[in-house]
XYZ file of C-alpha atoms in Angstrom:
676
model
C 86.206 84.559 -170.210
C 87.216 83.883 -166.591
C 84.708 85.118 -164.012
C 85.148 85.975 -160.342
C 82.786 86.460 -157.412
C 82.333 89.989 -156.090
C 80.303 90.693 -152.944
C 79.257 94.245 -152.097
C 78.313 95.219 -148.567
C 76.227 96.528 -146.911
C 73.801 96.108 -149.838
C 74.319 92.339 -149.875
C 74.520 92.224 -153.684
C 76.801 89.589 -155.165
C 77.509 88.039 -158.513
C 80.027 86.792 -161.059
C 81.838 89.399 -163.148
C 84.309 89.125 -166.001
C 87.980 89.283 -165.104
C 89.353 92.773 -165.665
C 86.077 94.567 -164.899
C 86.527 97.675 -162.750
C 84.967 97.442 -159.300
C 82.718 100.424 -160.034
C 81.485 98.852 -163.282
C 80.952 95.521 -161.540
C 78.941 97.265 -158.828
C 76.811 98.986 -161.456
C 76.130 95.626 -163.136
C 74.862 94.336 -159.792
C 72.636 97.357 -159.185
C 74.884 99.120 -156.672
C 75.632 102.743 -157.507
C 78.993 104.129 -156.362
C 79.471 107.900 -156.503
C 81.820 109.543 -159.022
C 81.922 113.067 -160.442
C 85.329 113.055 -162.152
C 84.527 110.781 -165.112
C 86.666 108.062 -163.469
C 89.889 110.093 -163.636
C 90.947 109.411 -160.007
C 90.530 113.044 -158.996
C 87.284 113.279 -156.979
C 87.718 110.377 -154.541
C 83.949 109.915 -154.306
C 84.191 106.242 -155.268
C 86.409 104.979 -152.433
C 85.776 101.405 -151.291
C 87.365 99.114 -148.700
C 88.780 95.698 -149.538
C 88.200 93.093 -146.847
C 90.859 90.412 -146.496
C 90.485 86.873 -145.233
C 88.544 83.675 -145.606
C 84.767 84.185 -145.583
C 83.270 80.730 -145.109
C 79.698 81.935 -145.472
C 80.397 83.015 -149.041
C 83.025 80.341 -149.707
C 85.575 82.886 -150.915
C 89.065 84.072 -150.031
C 89.083 87.844 -150.395
C 92.462 89.515 -150.901
C 93.758 92.926 -151.885
C 95.942 91.061 -154.378
C 92.774 89.961 -156.206
C 92.514 93.501 -157.576
C 94.844 95.240 -160.000
C 97.812 97.001 -158.319
C 97.389 100.569 -157.077
C 98.134 102.806 -160.062
C 100.143 106.038 -160.165
C 97.138 108.413 -160.218
C 95.283 106.441 -157.573
C 98.290 106.339 -155.252
C 98.939 110.047 -155.762
C 95.342 110.888 -154.826
C 95.458 108.812 -151.634
C 98.939 109.960 -150.580
C 97.736 113.570 -150.700
C 95.250 112.734 -147.935
C 97.254 111.388 -144.974
C 94.862 112.993 -142.461
C 91.875 111.137 -143.935
C 93.742 107.824 -143.908
C 94.832 108.352 -140.300
C 91.359 109.363 -139.086
C 89.743 106.366 -140.761
C 92.531 103.931 -139.912
C 92.869 103.020 -143.593
C 95.941 101.950 -145.530
C 96.561 102.317 -149.242
C 95.633 98.983 -150.776
C 92.927 98.448 -148.188
C 91.155 101.563 -149.480
C 90.847 101.801 -153.261
C 89.229 104.042 -155.843
C 86.655 101.724 -157.383
C 86.939 103.385 -160.779
C 90.644 102.502 -160.960
C 90.914 98.952 -159.601
C 89.971 95.881 -161.625
C 88.836 92.444 -160.500
C 91.250 89.512 -160.915
C 89.951 87.243 -158.159
C 87.155 86.769 -155.642
C 86.708 89.820 -153.445
C 84.446 91.181 -150.697
C 84.080 94.947 -150.814
C 82.662 97.386 -148.282
C 81.146 100.505 -149.840
C 81.309 103.257 -147.167
C 78.272 105.450 -146.562
C 79.865 108.477 -148.247
C 80.548 106.503 -151.447
C 77.067 105.058 -151.914
C 75.022 106.437 -154.774
C 71.742 104.752 -153.840
C 71.598 105.338 -150.090
C 70.147 102.530 -148.015
C 66.768 103.271 -146.451
C 66.802 102.345 -142.771
C 63.202 101.934 -141.656
C 63.494 102.382 -137.907
C 61.674 105.595 -137.094
C 60.542 106.268 -133.529
C 56.840 105.938 -132.737
C 54.761 108.368 -130.709
C 54.423 107.005 -127.190
C 53.414 108.514 -123.890
C 56.352 108.012 -121.548
C 56.392 109.076 -117.918
C 59.566 111.117 -117.476
C 61.740 109.884 -114.604
C 65.293 110.037 -115.950
C 68.380 108.717 -114.206
C 70.046 112.119 -114.658
C 68.813 115.087 -112.606
C 70.214 118.620 -112.535
C 70.488 120.757 -109.402
C 71.587 124.369 -109.007
C 74.092 124.648 -106.161
C 75.316 127.981 -104.786
C 78.111 127.948 -102.198
C 80.161 130.358 -100.178
C 83.786 130.413 -101.331
C 86.349 128.863 -98.984
C 88.316 130.999 -96.539
C 90.891 130.505 -93.818
C 88.169 130.002 -91.207
C 86.414 127.255 -93.251
C 88.949 125.738 -95.686
C 86.688 122.807 -96.621
C 87.776 120.859 -99.711
C 85.995 121.680 -102.957
C 84.219 118.331 -103.302
C 82.940 118.256 -99.727
C 81.785 121.867 -100.059
C 79.886 120.982 -103.251
C 78.461 117.780 -101.737
C 77.012 119.649 -98.743
C 75.442 122.253 -100.995
C 74.121 119.523 -103.290
C 72.446 117.728 -100.374
C 70.595 120.943 -99.532
C 69.514 121.494 -103.152
C 68.315 117.912 -103.545
C 66.150 118.185 -100.414
C 64.649 121.435 -101.668
C 63.691 119.725 -104.939
C 62.480 116.372 -103.562
C 61.195 117.424 -100.136
C 62.435 116.469 -96.704
C 60.500 113.188 -96.712
C 62.372 111.814 -99.729
C 64.922 109.061 -99.168
C 68.146 110.702 -100.307
C 71.817 110.085 -99.530
C 73.628 112.294 -97.047
C 76.347 114.521 -98.438
C 79.092 112.186 -97.233
C 77.552 109.272 -99.171
C 77.498 111.142 -102.473
C 80.158 110.273 -105.049
C 81.844 112.140 -107.883
C 83.202 110.621 -111.070
C 86.981 110.850 -111.306
C 86.934 112.589 -114.695
C 84.565 115.194 -113.280
C 86.693 115.611 -110.148
C 89.747 116.484 -112.235
C 88.124 119.712 -113.489
C 86.007 120.497 -110.412
C 88.241 123.101 -108.735
C 88.703 125.112 -111.913
C 84.975 125.023 -112.737
C 83.885 126.154 -109.253
C 86.195 129.157 -109.272
C 85.377 130.199 -112.827
C 81.672 129.944 -111.951
C 82.125 132.007 -108.767
C 80.723 129.107 -106.740
C 77.341 128.855 -108.496
C 77.056 125.727 -110.617
C 74.587 123.279 -112.121
C 75.333 119.736 -111.007
C 74.221 116.676 -113.019
C 73.655 113.685 -110.754
C 73.178 110.092 -111.901
C 70.583 108.179 -109.868
C 70.855 110.853 -107.151
C 74.128 109.378 -105.961
C 76.978 110.197 -108.367
C 77.971 113.603 -109.739
C 78.924 113.228 -113.401
C 78.985 116.854 -114.626
C 79.434 120.316 -113.108
C 78.613 123.331 -115.291
C 79.116 127.024 -114.489
C 75.873 128.918 -113.879
C 72.344 127.656 -114.467
C 71.560 124.977 -117.064
C 68.145 123.394 -117.336
C 68.415 120.802 -120.105
C 69.959 117.332 -120.055
C 70.383 115.053 -123.048
C 70.536 111.324 -123.611
C 70.503 108.856 -126.501
C 68.693 105.548 -126.982
C 70.180 103.108 -129.496
C 68.943 99.917 -131.134
C 71.866 97.956 -132.585
C 70.365 95.508 -135.052
C 72.263 92.923 -137.066
C 71.459 94.906 -140.211
C 70.742 98.460 -139.070
C 71.602 100.815 -136.221
C 69.126 103.467 -135.065
C 69.874 106.268 -132.580
C 67.343 108.572 -130.916
C 68.556 111.743 -129.167
C 66.198 112.914 -126.421
C 65.781 115.788 -123.994
C 65.894 114.038 -120.618
C 63.843 116.745 -118.905
C 60.924 116.877 -121.347
C 61.245 113.549 -123.176
C 61.229 115.358 -126.527
C 62.804 113.474 -129.429
C 65.376 115.921 -130.782
C 66.955 113.857 -133.554
C 66.845 110.372 -135.043
C 69.779 108.986 -137.002
C 70.299 105.586 -138.582
C 72.772 103.672 -140.679
C 73.535 100.166 -141.851
C 75.448 98.109 -139.304
C 79.054 98.150 -140.591
C 79.611 94.629 -139.248
C 77.657 93.300 -142.250
C 80.999 93.249 -144.057
C 82.115 90.441 -141.730
C 78.886 88.439 -141.922
C 75.209 89.027 -142.633
C 73.881 87.120 -139.627
C 74.951 86.635 -136.026
C 76.467 83.180 -136.487
C 78.724 84.331 -139.309
C 79.973 87.217 -137.141
C 80.622 84.880 -134.232
C 82.518 82.647 -136.649
C 84.519 85.625 -137.905
C 85.477 86.560 -134.343
C 86.570 82.975 -133.657
C 88.578 82.472 -136.852
C 90.406 85.818 -136.954
C 92.747 86.864 -134.108
C 91.684 90.491 -134.554
C 88.088 89.600 -135.419
C 86.462 90.844 -132.211
C 88.540 94.021 -132.300
C 87.396 94.780 -135.858
C 83.740 94.088 -135.071
C 83.858 96.155 -131.866
C 85.691 99.047 -133.481
C 83.238 99.092 -136.389
C 80.149 99.513 -134.196
C 81.770 102.062 -131.860
C 82.850 104.129 -134.868
C 79.324 104.081 -136.285
C 77.778 105.020 -132.939
C 80.139 107.987 -132.637
C 79.240 109.066 -136.154
C 75.507 108.896 -135.390
C 76.019 110.765 -132.100
C 77.811 113.559 -133.915
C 75.089 113.786 -136.571
C 72.311 113.820 -133.973
C 74.065 116.483 -131.884
C 74.488 118.692 -134.949
C 70.801 118.298 -135.793
C 69.820 119.302 -132.236
C 72.399 122.134 -132.075
C 74.134 120.723 -129.014
C 77.613 119.391 -128.291
C 78.205 115.669 -127.916
C 79.713 116.187 -124.444
C 76.311 117.496 -123.317
C 74.952 113.957 -123.774
C 75.123 112.417 -120.306
C 73.585 108.971 -120.757
C 72.904 106.334 -123.383
C 70.709 103.244 -123.280
C 71.702 100.571 -125.779
C 69.958 97.382 -126.853
C 70.749 94.637 -129.344
C 70.610 90.887 -129.731
C 72.995 88.822 -127.631
C 75.741 88.836 -130.265
C 75.498 92.590 -130.850
C 75.438 93.038 -127.046
C 78.677 91.076 -126.602
C 80.491 92.775 -129.476
C 79.436 96.215 -128.214
C 80.832 95.436 -124.755
C 83.956 93.863 -126.294
C 83.023 90.477 -124.823
C 84.081 87.566 -127.000
C 80.958 85.897 -128.468
C 82.641 82.497 -128.920
C 80.567 80.718 -126.267
C 77.340 82.052 -127.772
C 78.110 80.000 -130.865
C 78.988 76.740 -129.129
C 76.699 74.416 -127.172
C 75.299 75.041 -124.608
C 75.263 78.633 -126.053
C 75.951 80.569 -122.855
C 76.289 84.385 -122.781
C 78.832 86.136 -120.570
C 76.125 87.995 -118.608
C 72.340 88.290 -118.430
C 71.830 91.216 -116.040
C 71.803 94.827 -117.177
C 75.121 96.657 -117.316
C 76.154 100.211 -116.406
C 79.521 101.361 -117.697
C 81.273 104.677 -118.252
C 81.211 106.075 -121.783
C 84.989 106.456 -121.799
C 85.402 102.717 -121.162
C 83.832 101.970 -124.543
C 85.252 104.941 -126.413
C 81.820 106.468 -126.963
C 82.206 110.178 -127.580
C 79.644 111.664 -125.234
C 80.518 113.229 -121.874
C 83.344 110.924 -120.687
C 81.698 110.667 -117.246
C 78.381 109.758 -118.880
C 76.685 106.450 -118.179
C 76.040 103.686 -120.699
C 73.152 101.434 -119.667
C 72.668 98.159 -121.540
C 69.404 96.314 -120.944
C 69.501 92.664 -119.807
C 69.747 89.703 -122.136
C 67.310 86.823 -121.654
C 68.751 83.744 -123.370
C 71.595 82.724 -125.671
C 70.070 84.403 -128.721
C 67.314 86.402 -127.050
C 69.004 89.638 -126.213
C 68.566 93.137 -124.862
C 66.524 94.098 -127.933
C 63.868 91.584 -126.886
C 63.933 93.007 -123.354
C 63.292 96.418 -124.905
C 60.470 95.009 -127.050
C 58.807 93.556 -123.930
C 59.197 96.901 -122.173
C 57.571 98.728 -125.090
C 54.657 96.343 -125.745
C 54.051 95.089 -122.166
C 52.788 91.529 -122.750
C 53.478 90.942 -119.051
C 50.551 93.255 -118.224
C 47.933 91.554 -120.458
C 45.234 88.974 -119.803
C 45.276 87.831 -123.452
C 48.005 85.671 -124.941
C 50.177 87.868 -127.129
C 52.801 86.603 -129.562
C 55.541 89.159 -130.200
C 57.836 88.547 -133.168
C 60.856 90.677 -133.984
C 61.434 89.734 -137.619
C 65.010 89.928 -138.869
C 68.000 87.817 -139.815
C 67.626 86.337 -136.337
C 63.997 86.326 -135.194
C 63.105 86.589 -131.506
C 59.692 85.484 -130.250
C 57.927 86.064 -126.933
C 54.554 84.526 -126.040
C 52.464 85.024 -122.958
C 50.474 87.173 -120.586
C 50.688 88.689 -117.122
C 51.092 85.250 -115.529
C 53.718 83.687 -117.764
C 56.105 84.545 -120.612
C 58.142 82.143 -122.756
C 60.690 83.077 -125.396
C 62.854 81.584 -128.099
C 64.814 82.626 -131.151
C 65.521 81.209 -134.570
C 67.864 82.127 -137.394
C 65.817 83.013 -140.469
C 68.814 84.125 -142.494
C 69.068 87.301 -144.556
C 66.710 86.108 -147.333
C 63.769 87.987 -145.794
C 65.817 91.184 -146.090
C 66.854 90.618 -149.687
C 70.092 88.648 -149.422
C 70.481 85.102 -150.830
C 67.790 85.982 -153.377
C 68.998 86.242 -156.980
C 67.974 89.878 -157.436
C 67.342 90.642 -153.788
C 68.557 93.863 -152.219
C 67.960 95.821 -149.069
C 65.500 98.707 -149.068
C 66.906 101.518 -151.233
C 65.709 103.643 -154.148
C 65.109 101.366 -157.121
C 64.049 98.348 -155.044
C 60.622 96.827 -155.600
C 58.675 97.029 -152.343
C 55.226 95.720 -153.363
C 54.142 93.093 -155.930
C 50.699 91.967 -157.117
C 49.952 89.336 -159.795
C 46.666 89.206 -161.705
C 45.194 85.736 -161.190
C 43.720 85.620 -164.726
C 46.437 87.128 -166.932
C 49.328 86.268 -164.570
C 50.703 89.741 -165.311
C 52.407 91.571 -162.422
C 52.359 95.119 -161.189
C 54.794 96.479 -158.653
C 55.805 99.508 -156.632
C 59.368 100.800 -156.514
C 60.960 102.782 -153.683
C 61.365 106.352 -154.866
C 58.699 106.096 -157.600
C 55.108 107.143 -156.966
C 52.340 104.600 -157.526
C 52.410 101.251 -159.330
C 54.509 100.726 -162.446
C 51.274 100.300 -164.420
C 50.224 103.843 -163.452
C 52.934 105.221 -165.747
C 52.571 105.407 -169.530
C 56.238 104.511 -169.874
C 58.164 102.737 -167.148
C 61.798 102.175 -168.065
C 65.099 101.920 -166.257
C 63.633 102.262 -162.768
C 64.193 98.899 -161.070
C 67.410 97.617 -159.503
C 66.151 94.610 -157.533
C 63.654 93.299 -154.979
C 63.676 94.147 -151.263
C 62.310 91.985 -148.452
C 58.686 93.144 -148.381
C 58.366 92.583 -152.144
C 59.973 89.149 -151.868
C 57.270 88.126 -149.376
C 54.630 89.618 -151.701
C 56.055 87.864 -154.753
C 56.157 84.396 -153.229
C 52.665 84.830 -151.744
C 51.313 85.977 -155.114
C 52.999 83.112 -156.962
C 51.262 80.708 -154.591
C 47.894 82.491 -154.625
C 47.715 82.527 -158.432
C 48.852 78.914 -158.829
C 52.199 79.706 -160.445
C 53.826 77.672 -157.678
C 52.128 74.929 -155.689
C 52.019 74.493 -151.926
C 55.432 72.806 -152.007
C 56.912 75.786 -153.829
C 57.335 74.072 -157.205
C 56.628 75.983 -160.412
C 53.705 74.942 -162.607
C 55.457 74.293 -165.926
C 52.233 73.986 -167.942
C 51.076 77.607 -167.639
C 50.631 79.657 -170.802
C 52.612 82.736 -169.801
C 55.852 84.093 -171.216
C 56.776 85.178 -167.694
C 56.968 81.582 -166.473
C 60.049 80.106 -168.058
C 63.068 77.896 -167.514
C 66.075 80.082 -166.788
C 69.776 79.404 -166.329
C 69.282 78.060 -162.808
C 65.824 76.499 -163.159
C 62.235 77.664 -163.428
C 61.399 81.286 -162.683
C 58.768 84.009 -162.979
C 59.826 87.334 -164.534
C 58.490 90.327 -162.602
C 60.291 93.047 -164.582
C 61.612 92.884 -168.137
C 65.107 94.187 -168.851
C 63.884 97.493 -170.329
C 62.106 98.260 -167.031
C 65.330 97.860 -165.048
C 68.450 99.959 -164.568
C 70.693 96.884 -164.699
C 69.734 95.863 -168.239
C 68.544 92.384 -167.232
C 65.208 90.721 -166.530
C 64.409 90.478 -162.822
C 62.735 87.161 -161.958
C 61.843 85.250 -158.820
C 63.576 81.901 -159.226
C 62.920 78.425 -157.887
C 65.909 78.868 -155.580
C 64.505 82.189 -154.308
C 61.230 80.472 -153.413
C 63.188 77.777 -151.616
C 65.104 80.360 -149.565
C 61.825 81.909 -148.402
C 60.409 78.474 -147.575
C 63.367 77.759 -145.296
C 63.185 81.166 -143.607
C 59.438 81.135 -143.041
C 59.487 77.510 -141.854
C 62.052 78.394 -139.193
C 59.962 81.322 -137.956
C 56.645 79.459 -138.001
C 58.120 76.416 -136.232
C 59.478 78.641 -133.471
C 56.022 80.184 -133.014
C 54.269 76.807 -133.096
C 56.713 75.404 -130.516
C 55.973 78.237 -128.074
C 52.218 77.874 -128.615
C 52.487 74.143 -127.966
C 54.345 74.742 -124.698
C 51.569 77.133 -123.717
C 48.845 74.652 -124.657
C 47.484 76.989 -127.341
C 46.532 76.485 -130.972
C 46.536 80.174 -131.891
C 47.554 83.401 -130.129
C 44.994 86.103 -129.324
C 47.195 88.729 -130.941
C 50.297 88.727 -133.148
C 52.599 91.741 -132.895
C 55.213 92.206 -135.616
C 58.128 94.325 -134.466
C 61.274 95.585 -136.130
C 61.813 97.856 -139.098
C 61.282 95.005 -141.566
C 58.279 93.553 -139.733
C 56.484 96.879 -140.086
C 56.542 96.703 -143.887
C 55.307 93.136 -144.303
C 51.802 92.711 -145.726
C 50.205 90.723 -142.882
C 47.752 88.885 -145.136
C 50.513 87.726 -147.467
C 52.741 86.825 -144.530
C 49.966 84.574 -143.237
C 49.274 83.221 -146.734
C 52.776 81.752 -147.017
C 52.749 80.620 -143.375
C 55.313 83.070 -142.066
C 53.116 83.729 -139.011
C 50.484 81.546 -137.286
C 46.819 81.759 -138.210
C 44.966 84.483 -136.340
C 42.205 87.038 -136.891
C 43.853 89.436 -139.337
C 42.509 92.400 -137.389
C 44.543 91.131 -134.428
C 47.836 91.206 -136.329
C 49.664 94.483 -135.718
C 52.927 96.026 -136.853
C 54.411 98.251 -134.150
C 57.582 99.536 -135.790
C 60.903 99.530 -134.024
C 59.713 98.312 -130.628
C 63.294 97.661 -129.506
C 64.197 101.289 -130.180
C 61.047 102.449 -128.407
C 61.888 100.253 -125.414
C 65.393 101.700 -125.275
C 63.883 105.197 -125.316
C 61.482 104.279 -122.495
C 64.381 102.964 -120.391
C 66.357 106.129 -121.129
C 63.560 108.422 -119.958
C 62.262 106.404 -117.011
C 64.662 104.714 -114.618
C 61.833 102.790 -112.946
C 61.294 100.942 -116.225
C 64.862 99.634 -116.015
C 64.050 98.025 -112.691
C 60.796 96.695 -114.141
C 62.420 94.974 -117.122
C 65.197 93.587 -114.911
C 62.508 91.884 -112.826
C 60.439 90.698 -115.817
C 63.350 89.155 -117.718
C 64.362 87.101 -114.689
C 60.976 85.358 -114.901
C 60.841 84.753 -118.670
C 61.092 81.045 -119.504
C 63.725 80.319 -122.135
C 63.294 77.558 -124.661
C 66.048 76.428 -127.015
C 64.521 75.014 -130.203
C 67.275 72.416 -130.817
C 66.223 70.663 -127.592
C 62.746 69.916 -129.001
C 62.795 66.329 -130.373
C 59.898 67.159 -132.707
C 61.539 70.268 -134.177
C 62.674 68.673 -137.442
C 59.245 67.195 -138.174
C 57.526 70.484 -137.410
C 60.012 72.309 -139.609
C 59.301 70.014 -142.570
C 55.545 70.504 -142.126
C 56.073 74.264 -142.146
C 58.034 74.359 -145.415
C 54.795 74.113 -147.414
C 52.575 77.117 -148.189
C 51.041 77.945 -145.811
C 51.579 74.607 -144.013
C 51.350 70.921 -144.801
C 48.619 70.151 -142.284
C 47.335 73.248 -140.465
C 44.057 74.668 -141.842
C 44.704 78.459 -141.672
C 40.973 79.343 -141.750
C 41.524 83.112 -141.782
C 43.172 83.100 -145.227
C 41.403 80.006 -146.623
C 39.300 82.199 -148.947
C 42.458 83.185 -150.836
C 43.259 79.557 -151.731
C 39.843 77.898 -152.229
C 41.260 74.909 -154.142
C 43.722 73.915 -151.452
C 43.915 70.175 -150.767
C 45.601 68.199 -148.020
C 49.222 67.246 -148.649
C 49.633 63.449 -148.464
C 53.237 63.892 -147.301
C 52.047 65.395 -144.014
C 51.479 61.961 -142.470
C 55.220 61.292 -142.695
C 55.959 64.092 -140.232
C 53.012 63.905 -137.829
C 53.575 61.725 -134.793
């Protein structure tokens, strides 16, 4: 029977399905649950999906609406009864389909919206507890004025400005350097409603001032609290933290998969999409703005406030996310010499971007550092403060594009490297992102070669349960690292990643696409198939870890160091990596294991620090101007170093701190071919 490729985002699952299979059934085969409560009768609408059209070079497919069966009578009737939904979402019939009704007749890329997902993605970007000195950019002042009369018919703004000058001096003291009333400014949107507000408030108002120079909100009566949001826009996930600007209290944290995944899993594929499609940038920009507005609304509801009470946002992201957010075309980021549109930090009105907070509110975007070292790295530096240390710290934000910073108070150097989505579950045969049903930990017994594993949403190891059936859907990033490390540690694969074909174990076998090790038998899974780690999966991890290690080694070499004093793993994914196993496969440089730390979402924490303390914005502006940027492609020895790093843990480096785990390790004779 004819088969076609179906790709499901944002889960990243893909596979070949028989022609005529319904999209919902195909998704289920691939371990992606799509909601439905109407027994597939086209009446509940819970299974809506979006069909993406165009050429997707990364996947080598042409996705078209015509590759699905035509919209049927019941399906069309359901959608036509909901014109408001279609208008709000900007969807058209044919673009949006009921997955239970449409069948696959060609290659197709499908976006499963958040509300249709049965197994919700787990976004691991929680905020950490940090002591932050509160010095926000937004301050509130109570201003009471005399109403105008014929003797003193002063204009409303000038009357407010004079009263505001008095209030500011009462709060800050007469010695403070503050603008005079005639130097104060008012945002145009705020000015439009000023006269009405002053009169309704009987000339007693609370004034919100940005950086003690611009009035951005005027509220009747006395209001004490101000609100702001810090956002980390990652290639894979978006995390938003709503804060009280007066107290620093975290009021709500919301997160979601980055909707741009539909257009490409890594930054280069999104740049390519923007270049190849005339409306590519518009789609990418609209997708992230829509998601940010959704998260803002959710956070405001959680905190029992209105979104227009949010007066400032601080946003960070890698250089590509930064450009797409600001609606700057990322074309030149993807072409040599890889130049961004701007490095310095940006302040822009919320209404300019369509962000649904107070329209006069300020959006602050932290500075970028290099072509692919963006505002998220600036935020990571701000959170971890390597520029204030005597030791040499290596900071690594692990993701589809890894950013690295090495240094101390005297000097910082940075670089970036694409690691691809394999570390997060994509491009691995049964890989998936973190969600219920995904393996998250794997251990293999070195004698019996039998595995045990942990599954998200299930307590304990699978071996702790008398009967363990139908629980597993796939393998997420942390378990992929574990699996490859365990295969190497137990001798199932050698240092070059090749399977040992002589082992007496039914789990080591030759599959359809080469040798593999079966972690879960079909009866243990919910997809009805064995879940192995294949030779190709091992190869994908070798390429990803070699890229990351080579970037780290290059920075260390430029610093004249063999090893860093401390390795800090940042990012949601980095926090869930087993540091010993990461070192065992050579993902990170050798170091005392007690000096390897996971710090969670440092970029999100840095954004929160910049939101709550304006002095930190000035600090990171100054620090980033001094960071040395190094582009890996300019290193003539990069290719040789990369080849050396493809072995586990490395072709030539000793890795003394994990040597006890691989006592029979011998030198690789191929190393001499790549050492100059």
